[in-house]
Amino acid sequence: MGPDLTERQKDVLMAIVTLYIKNQKPVSSDDVLSNTRMNTSSATVRNDMQKLQHLKYIFQQHTSGGRIPTDRAVKLYFDVVKELYSSSSSVLDIPKEYKFYDLNLMFENVSKMISNTLESLVIFEYPNPKYLYITRVVVTPVTESHCVITLLTSLGLTISRTMEIYDLPHPKELESLLNKGLTGKSLSEVFSAVKLQSVQAQDERVINMFKLVEGLVNEFSRIKYTTNGFDILISKNRPPIESIEVLACIVSNDKIKEELFRDLTANRDINLCLGNELVTGEAYRPLKNFAFFYTSYCNGMNPVGRIFVITNKFSDYEKNYKVINEYTSRFSEIISKNL
């Protein structure tokens, strides 16, 4: 942490960040002394604050005013929080008993819980297709010419679609053929096979079969994200209209989400970006007062999909870390147990 700082200067900096997050107002040397157990003079703290300002950890809006932490200080503060809490296996008391579940609903429910707890915008990325293995196909007749076809996957995610059965076998025979051809394969493999066979096949029945499968896997591709908390983030922080417009674009446009996720590392660590660090460009400058946390939920040790949480830049970082860490860990545990 800040090799250019003495231990006392580090303590002063952490106090400034903590007090600014708590009170949302500039921090003076007297504030630092009255809220810590530091055994030193106000003059010494002021000298330390001058050093911190020179190193761009804090800044002063007015000559006679207190100090405000910079993004550099906030990221350093978050590193301290991570180090403090990462050694603990459990830091929140949330329910631990889960029954088998519908992963589609779990995405919705967990993202809502994180959003409500942190007053944040939460984006869940659906699992990478290479980690989703088809465990069963169910064909359910609904009319003489239509069936509901459902793919069940290894992670509990289900894909259903009502389709017209044209020039295809009887539903029971169709179900048997689909299970024979698809069970045990990853969705990634199925994507590749459908693309290849739709070009090479000559038999009309084979072509129809692959069109049917293509329609099912395309249903998975159609929904890539679950998003919750836009209204909460806006109502609690009341950002300027320019910020609201950019956030609304992120929520409504999957191409923008893909742009945000493109360069994010897929690992179990909880990472932080501030302001417009995550995506460069003038269009994202209105997000300078927001913090972006990202991590991955896992199947065992393998990252399966990513989670993106947007909060106020000066929110409670200890709470942010604990909530994201605990819910992501528990979500990963559920996935790993229900293969």
Tab-separated table of C-alpha atoms in Angstrom:
chain	number	residue	atom	x	y	z
A	1	MET	CA	0.000	0.000	0.000
A	2	GLY	CA	1.493	3.337	-1.103
A	3	PRO	CA	5.243	2.590	-0.780
A	4	ASP	CA	5.841	6.349	-0.937
A	5	LEU	CA	3.920	6.858	2.336
A	6	THR	CA	4.911	6.444	5.985
A	7	GLU	CA	2.666	4.370	8.262
A	8	ARG	CA	1.240	7.515	9.841
A	9	GLN	CA	0.504	9.036	6.441
A	10	LYS	CA	-1.279	5.840	5.437
A	11	ASP	CA	-3.383	6.078	8.594
A	12	VAL	CA	-4.202	9.713	7.858
A	13	LEU	CA	-5.201	8.841	4.297
A	14	MET	CA	-7.427	5.949	5.375
A	15	ALA	CA	-9.093	8.225	7.939
A	16	ILE	CA	-9.762	10.879	5.288
A	17	VAL	CA	-11.355	8.379	2.892
A	18	THR	CA	-13.424	6.757	5.648
A	19	LEU	CA	-14.710	10.096	6.968
A	20	TYR	CA	-15.467	11.459	3.508
A	21	ILE	CA	-17.474	8.340	2.600
A	22	LYS	CA	-19.369	8.590	5.880
A	23	ASN	CA	-20.102	12.328	5.910
A	24	GLN	CA	-19.745	13.356	2.242
A	25	LYS	CA	-17.897	16.556	3.162
A	26	PRO	CA	-14.227	17.694	3.090
A	27	VAL	CA	-12.089	16.381	5.960
A	28	SER	CA	-9.880	18.625	8.146
A	29	SER	CA	-6.887	17.697	10.310
A	30	ASP	CA	-9.058	18.174	13.394
A	31	ASP	CA	-11.612	15.720	11.917
A	32	VAL	CA	-8.844	13.152	11.522
A	33	LEU	CA	-7.635	13.557	15.102
A	34	SER	CA	-11.102	13.549	16.685
A	35	ASN	CA	-12.124	10.360	14.860
A	36	THR	CA	-8.947	8.303	15.323
A	37	ARG	CA	-6.597	7.290	18.117
A	38	MET	CA	-3.608	8.974	16.540
A	39	ASN	CA	-1.267	10.384	19.186
A	40	THR	CA	0.099	13.368	17.304
A	41	SER	CA	-0.493	17.094	16.825
A	42	SER	CA	-2.808	18.844	14.407
A	43	ALA	CA	0.240	20.480	12.790
A	44	THR	CA	1.786	17.070	12.081
A	45	VAL	CA	-1.430	15.819	10.489
A	46	ARG	CA	-1.596	18.970	8.346
A	47	ASN	CA	1.960	18.288	7.156
A	48	ASP	CA	0.980	14.727	6.309
A	49	MET	CA	-2.024	16.021	4.402
A	50	GLN	CA	0.255	18.361	2.428
A	51	LYS	CA	2.363	15.334	1.469
A	52	LEU	CA	-0.725	13.361	0.498
A	53	GLN	CA	-1.942	16.256	-1.617
A	54	HIS	CA	1.450	16.537	-3.334
A	55	LEU	CA	1.238	12.818	-4.186
A	56	LYS	CA	-2.303	13.306	-5.557
A	57	TYR	CA	-4.082	11.150	-2.980
A	58	ILE	CA	-6.251	14.076	-1.830
A	59	PHE	CA	-7.153	17.551	-3.076
A	60	GLN	CA	-8.464	20.790	-1.610
A	61	GLN	CA	-11.384	22.604	-3.232
A	62	HIS	CA	-10.748	25.820	-1.279
A	63	THR	CA	-7.599	27.153	0.378
A	64	SER	CA	-9.137	27.112	3.848
A	65	GLY	CA	-11.231	23.989	3.347
A	66	GLY	CA	-10.724	20.326	4.189
A	67	ARG	CA	-9.479	17.612	1.864
A	68	ILE	CA	-11.314	15.263	-0.501
A	69	PRO	CA	-9.887	11.881	-1.546
A	70	THR	CA	-8.998	11.327	-5.189
A	71	ASP	CA	-9.686	8.178	-7.209
A	72	ARG	CA	-6.153	7.068	-6.415
A	73	ALA	CA	-6.903	7.207	-2.682
A	74	VAL	CA	-10.237	5.412	-3.065
A	75	LYS	CA	-8.639	2.524	-4.965
A	76	LEU	CA	-5.934	2.267	-2.323
A	77	TYR	CA	-8.638	2.220	0.346
A	78	PHE	CA	-10.449	-0.600	-1.461
A	79	ASP	CA	-7.219	-2.628	-1.596
A	80	VAL	CA	-7.005	-2.321	2.199
A	81	VAL	CA	-10.633	-3.456	2.547
A	82	LYS	CA	-9.986	-6.474	0.305
A	83	GLU	CA	-6.921	-7.459	2.270
A	84	LEU	CA	-8.811	-7.123	5.537
A	85	TYR	CA	-11.826	-9.222	4.564
A	86	SER	CA	-10.519	-11.675	1.957
A	87	SER	CA	-9.089	-13.978	4.642
A	88	SER	CA	-12.552	-14.472	6.161
A	89	SER	CA	-14.543	-17.375	4.699
A	90	SER	CA	-17.869	-15.792	5.615
A	91	VAL	CA	-18.540	-12.182	6.509
A	92	LEU	CA	-22.324	-11.932	6.212
A	93	ASP	CA	-25.095	-13.842	7.909
A	94	ILE	CA	-27.339	-14.824	4.998
A	95	PRO	CA	-29.416	-18.020	4.602
A	96	LYS	CA	-27.352	-21.061	3.638
A	97	GLU	CA	-30.034	-23.656	2.924
A	98	TYR	CA	-30.975	-23.944	-0.735
A	99	LYS	CA	-32.995	-26.523	-2.601
A	100	PHE	CA	-32.621	-27.328	-6.295
A	101	TYR	CA	-33.443	-24.215	-8.239
A	102	ASP	CA	-34.266	-22.661	-11.568
A	103	LEU	CA	-31.097	-20.784	-12.522
A	104	ASN	CA	-33.139	-18.343	-14.604
A	105	LEU	CA	-34.883	-17.212	-11.402
A	106	MET	CA	-31.669	-17.308	-9.379
A	107	PHE	CA	-30.085	-14.694	-11.654
A	108	GLU	CA	-33.064	-12.442	-11.107
A	109	ASN	CA	-33.303	-12.998	-7.356
A	110	VAL	CA	-29.592	-12.706	-6.517
A	111	SER	CA	-29.151	-9.583	-8.644
A	112	LYS	CA	-32.154	-8.020	-6.875
A	113	MET	CA	-30.752	-8.877	-3.438
A	114	ILE	CA	-27.363	-7.313	-4.245
A	115	SER	CA	-29.030	-4.283	-5.807
A	116	ASN	CA	-31.372	-3.690	-2.868
A	117	THR	CA	-28.624	-4.181	-0.276
A	118	LEU	CA	-26.062	-1.913	-1.961
A	119	GLU	CA	-28.531	0.492	-3.625
A	120	SER	CA	-26.731	-0.295	-6.853
A	121	LEU	CA	-27.174	-1.269	-10.488
A	122	VAL	CA	-26.333	-4.968	-10.971
A	123	ILE	CA	-25.683	-6.761	-14.269
A	124	PHE	CA	-25.415	-10.575	-14.316
A	125	GLU	CA	-23.838	-12.109	-17.393
A	126	TYR	CA	-25.400	-15.445	-18.395
A	127	PRO	CA	-23.023	-18.430	-18.350
A	128	ASN	CA	-20.512	-18.965	-21.123
A	129	PRO	CA	-22.042	-21.589	-23.508
A	130	LYS	CA	-18.960	-23.809	-23.213
A	131	TYR	CA	-19.833	-24.426	-19.537
A	132	LEU	CA	-23.482	-25.318	-20.194
A	133	TYR	CA	-24.023	-29.024	-20.944
A	134	ILE	CA	-27.395	-30.326	-22.093
A	135	THR	CA	-28.692	-32.932	-19.636
A	136	ARG	CA	-32.089	-33.600	-21.175
A	137	VAL	CA	-34.532	-32.504	-23.876
A	138	VAL	CA	-38.289	-32.540	-23.221
A	139	VAL	CA	-40.862	-32.264	-26.029
A	140	THR	CA	-44.407	-31.402	-24.900
A	141	PRO	CA	-47.252	-31.310	-27.483
A	142	VAL	CA	-49.583	-28.304	-27.113
A	143	THR	CA	-51.505	-28.504	-30.411
A	144	GLU	CA	-51.509	-30.850	-33.391
A	145	SER	CA	-48.818	-28.770	-35.043
A	146	HIS	CA	-46.957	-27.140	-32.124
A	147	CYS	CA	-44.788	-28.372	-29.270
A	148	VAL	CA	-42.931	-26.778	-26.391
A	149	ILE	CA	-39.315	-27.943	-26.537
A	150	THR	CA	-37.208	-27.493	-23.407
A	151	LEU	CA	-33.459	-27.925	-23.023
A	152	LEU	CA	-32.303	-28.689	-19.472
A	153	THR	CA	-28.656	-27.880	-18.745
A	154	SER	CA	-26.029	-28.906	-16.203
A	155	LEU	CA	-26.165	-25.601	-14.306
A	156	GLY	CA	-29.932	-25.655	-13.907
A	157	LEU	CA	-30.550	-23.129	-16.694
A	158	THR	CA	-33.526	-24.063	-18.870
A	159	ILE	CA	-34.292	-22.942	-22.401
A	160	SER	CA	-37.871	-23.332	-23.692
A	161	ARG	CA	-39.514	-22.400	-26.939
A	162	THR	CA	-42.847	-23.155	-28.613
A	163	MET	CA	-42.160	-24.359	-32.140
A	164	GLU	CA	-44.132	-25.577	-35.142
A	165	ILE	CA	-43.442	-29.238	-35.862
A	166	TYR	CA	-43.276	-29.382	-39.646
A	167	ASP	CA	-42.167	-32.539	-41.456
A	168	LEU	CA	-40.665	-33.939	-38.268
A	169	PRO	CA	-41.219	-37.180	-36.282
A	170	HIS	CA	-43.935	-37.702	-33.685
A	171	PRO	CA	-43.184	-35.759	-30.443
A	172	LYS	CA	-42.031	-38.849	-28.534
A	173	GLU	CA	-39.758	-39.944	-31.338
A	174	LEU	CA	-38.536	-36.365	-31.768
A	175	GLU	CA	-37.725	-36.181	-28.052
A	176	SER	CA	-35.765	-39.436	-28.291
A	177	LEU	CA	-33.792	-38.226	-31.321
A	178	LEU	CA	-33.004	-34.863	-29.723
A	179	ASN	CA	-31.831	-36.512	-26.508
A	180	LYS	CA	-29.667	-38.935	-28.460
A	181	GLY	CA	-28.064	-36.128	-30.450
A	182	LEU	CA	-27.789	-33.390	-27.807
A	183	THR	CA	-27.467	-34.869	-24.318
A	184	GLY	CA	-23.952	-34.439	-22.925
A	185	LYS	CA	-22.940	-31.763	-25.421
A	186	SER	CA	-22.142	-28.179	-24.458
A	187	LEU	CA	-24.200	-25.382	-25.972
A	188	SER	CA	-20.989	-24.148	-27.560
A	189	GLU	CA	-20.627	-27.486	-29.375
A	190	VAL	CA	-24.267	-27.353	-30.455
A	191	PHE	CA	-23.835	-23.802	-31.820
A	192	SER	CA	-20.920	-24.988	-33.964
A	193	ALA	CA	-22.676	-28.168	-35.126
A	194	VAL	CA	-25.867	-26.356	-36.133
A	195	LYS	CA	-23.924	-23.780	-38.109
A	196	LEU	CA	-21.964	-26.470	-39.948
A	197	GLN	CA	-24.861	-28.833	-40.655
A	198	SER	CA	-27.254	-26.117	-41.834
A	199	VAL	CA	-24.860	-25.543	-44.705
A	200	GLN	CA	-23.989	-29.159	-45.545
A	201	ALA	CA	-27.277	-31.031	-45.043
A	202	GLN	CA	-29.348	-31.984	-48.116
A	203	ASP	CA	-32.234	-34.021	-46.648
A	204	GLU	CA	-35.271	-31.817	-45.872
A	205	ARG	CA	-35.998	-33.640	-42.605
A	206	VAL	CA	-32.409	-33.143	-41.442
A	207	ILE	CA	-32.535	-29.477	-42.387
A	208	ASN	CA	-35.779	-29.040	-40.423
A	209	MET	CA	-34.285	-30.817	-37.423
A	210	PHE	CA	-31.286	-28.510	-37.361
A	211	LYS	CA	-33.489	-25.452	-37.827
A	212	LEU	CA	-35.436	-26.573	-34.780
A	213	VAL	CA	-32.258	-26.957	-32.713
A	214	GLU	CA	-30.977	-23.650	-34.061
A	215	GLY	CA	-34.135	-21.940	-32.861
A	216	LEU	CA	-33.601	-23.365	-29.384
A	217	VAL	CA	-29.962	-22.347	-29.012
A	218	ASN	CA	-30.720	-18.923	-30.476
A	219	GLU	CA	-33.151	-18.455	-27.599
A	220	PHE	CA	-30.156	-18.710	-25.271
A	221	SER	CA	-28.213	-16.177	-27.361
A	222	ARG	CA	-31.134	-13.743	-27.290
A	223	ILE	CA	-30.900	-13.146	-23.529
A	224	LYS	CA	-27.332	-12.604	-22.350
A	225	TYR	CA	-27.809	-10.464	-19.237
A	226	THR	CA	-30.055	-9.922	-16.232
A	227	THR	CA	-30.128	-6.307	-15.019
A	228	ASN	CA	-31.581	-4.884	-11.808
A	229	GLY	CA	-31.419	-1.691	-9.755
A	230	PHE	CA	-31.373	1.159	-12.276
A	231	ASP	CA	-34.235	2.903	-10.478
A	232	ILE	CA	-32.617	2.369	-7.069
A	233	LEU	CA	-29.245	3.769	-8.159
A	234	ILE	CA	-30.881	6.849	-9.666
A	235	SER	CA	-33.299	7.565	-6.814
A	236	LYS	CA	-30.641	7.176	-4.101
A	237	ASN	CA	-27.878	9.208	-5.802
A	238	ARG	CA	-29.819	11.689	-7.941
A	239	PRO	CA	-27.058	12.062	-10.556
A	240	PRO	CA	-27.210	14.694	-13.322
A	241	ILE	CA	-29.294	13.932	-16.398
A	242	GLU	CA	-26.168	13.200	-18.470
A	243	SER	CA	-25.233	10.364	-16.092
A	244	ILE	CA	-28.771	8.978	-16.132
A	245	GLU	CA	-28.756	8.896	-19.924
A	246	VAL	CA	-25.483	6.937	-20.082
A	247	LEU	CA	-26.651	4.474	-17.412
A	248	ALA	CA	-29.958	4.013	-19.251
A	249	CYS	CA	-28.044	3.167	-22.435
A	250	ILE	CA	-26.025	0.532	-20.559
A	251	VAL	CA	-29.216	-1.029	-19.172
A	252	SER	CA	-31.109	-1.094	-22.474
A	253	ASN	CA	-28.346	-1.919	-24.973
A	254	ASP	CA	-26.645	-5.340	-24.877
A	255	LYS	CA	-23.954	-4.165	-27.307
A	256	ILE	CA	-22.850	-1.586	-24.735
A	257	LYS	CA	-22.851	-4.274	-22.044
A	258	GLU	CA	-20.640	-6.422	-24.287
A	259	GLU	CA	-18.302	-3.452	-24.669
A	260	LEU	CA	-18.132	-3.052	-20.889
A	261	PHE	CA	-17.509	-6.765	-20.305
A	262	ARG	CA	-15.074	-7.248	-23.189
A	263	ASP	CA	-11.886	-6.438	-21.313
A	264	LEU	CA	-12.962	-7.568	-17.840
A	265	THR	CA	-10.829	-10.330	-16.367
A	266	ALA	CA	-12.858	-13.455	-15.613
A	267	ASN	CA	-11.642	-14.530	-12.167
A	268	ARG	CA	-12.872	-14.912	-8.595
A	269	ASP	CA	-11.275	-11.671	-7.389
A	270	ILE	CA	-13.399	-8.560	-6.829
A	271	ASN	CA	-11.995	-5.724	-8.915
A	272	LEU	CA	-12.676	-1.999	-8.910
A	273	CYS	CA	-12.664	0.701	-11.570
A	274	LEU	CA	-13.556	4.340	-10.921
A	275	GLY	CA	-14.995	7.056	-13.098
A	276	ASN	CA	-14.432	6.413	-16.786
A	277	GLU	CA	-11.459	4.056	-16.301
A	278	LEU	CA	-13.460	1.068	-17.451
A	279	VAL	CA	-14.320	2.332	-20.922
A	280	THR	CA	-12.441	5.275	-22.360
A	281	GLY	CA	-14.137	7.929	-24.428
A	282	GLU	CA	-16.082	11.133	-24.030
A	283	ALA	CA	-19.431	9.286	-24.010
A	284	TYR	CA	-18.681	7.718	-20.615
A	285	ARG	CA	-17.312	10.825	-18.910
A	286	PRO	CA	-20.658	11.468	-17.107
A	287	LEU	CA	-19.969	8.309	-15.076
A	288	LYS	CA	-16.934	9.829	-13.342
A	289	ASN	CA	-18.715	9.823	-9.960
A	290	PHE	CA	-19.539	6.115	-10.012
A	291	ALA	CA	-17.634	3.022	-8.915
A	292	PHE	CA	-17.650	-0.192	-10.959
A	293	PHE	CA	-17.080	-3.523	-9.205
A	294	TYR	CA	-16.724	-6.712	-11.210
A	295	THR	CA	-16.121	-10.357	-10.388
A	296	SER	CA	-17.083	-13.848	-11.613
A	297	TYR	CA	-19.323	-16.584	-10.312
A	298	CYS	CA	-17.760	-20.028	-10.665
A	299	ASN	CA	-18.381	-23.720	-11.159
A	300	GLY	CA	-15.791	-25.065	-8.743
A	301	MET	CA	-12.677	-23.087	-9.613
A	302	ASN	CA	-13.776	-22.246	-13.163
A	303	PRO	CA	-15.270	-18.783	-13.812
A	304	VAL	CA	-18.586	-19.305	-15.602
A	305	GLY	CA	-19.986	-15.781	-15.939
A	306	ARG	CA	-19.336	-12.285	-14.656
A	307	ILE	CA	-21.128	-9.859	-12.355
A	308	PHE	CA	-20.989	-6.089	-12.697
A	309	VAL	CA	-22.073	-3.732	-9.868
A	310	ILE	CA	-22.308	0.058	-10.239
A	311	THR	CA	-22.479	2.226	-7.100
A	312	ASN	CA	-21.777	5.784	-6.013
A	313	LYS	CA	-18.000	6.363	-5.974
A	314	PHE	CA	-18.120	7.320	-2.299
A	315	SER	CA	-20.293	4.468	-1.066
A	316	ASP	CA	-19.485	2.067	1.785
A	317	TYR	CA	-16.593	0.001	0.388
A	318	GLU	CA	-16.507	-2.435	3.276
A	319	LYS	CA	-20.188	-3.217	2.778
A	320	ASN	CA	-19.756	-3.361	-1.014
A	321	TYR	CA	-16.941	-5.894	-0.733
A	322	LYS	CA	-18.669	-8.054	1.874
A	323	VAL	CA	-22.000	-8.213	0.038
A	324	ILE	CA	-20.527	-8.887	-3.420
A	325	ASN	CA	-18.099	-11.458	-2.028
A	326	GLU	CA	-20.677	-13.340	0.027
A	327	TYR	CA	-23.463	-13.485	-2.549
A	328	THR	CA	-21.082	-14.384	-5.371
A	329	SER	CA	-19.444	-17.116	-3.268
A	330	ARG	CA	-22.824	-18.537	-2.262
A	331	PHE	CA	-24.110	-18.394	-5.847
A	332	SER	CA	-20.990	-20.242	-7.031
A	333	GLU	CA	-21.502	-22.834	-4.290
A	334	ILE	CA	-25.069	-23.470	-5.453
A	335	ILE	CA	-24.008	-23.874	-9.088
A	336	SER	CA	-21.188	-26.231	-8.185
A	337	LYS	CA	-23.469	-28.468	-6.102
A	338	ASN	CA	-26.210	-28.726	-8.713
A	339	LEU	CA	-24.314	-29.958	-11.742
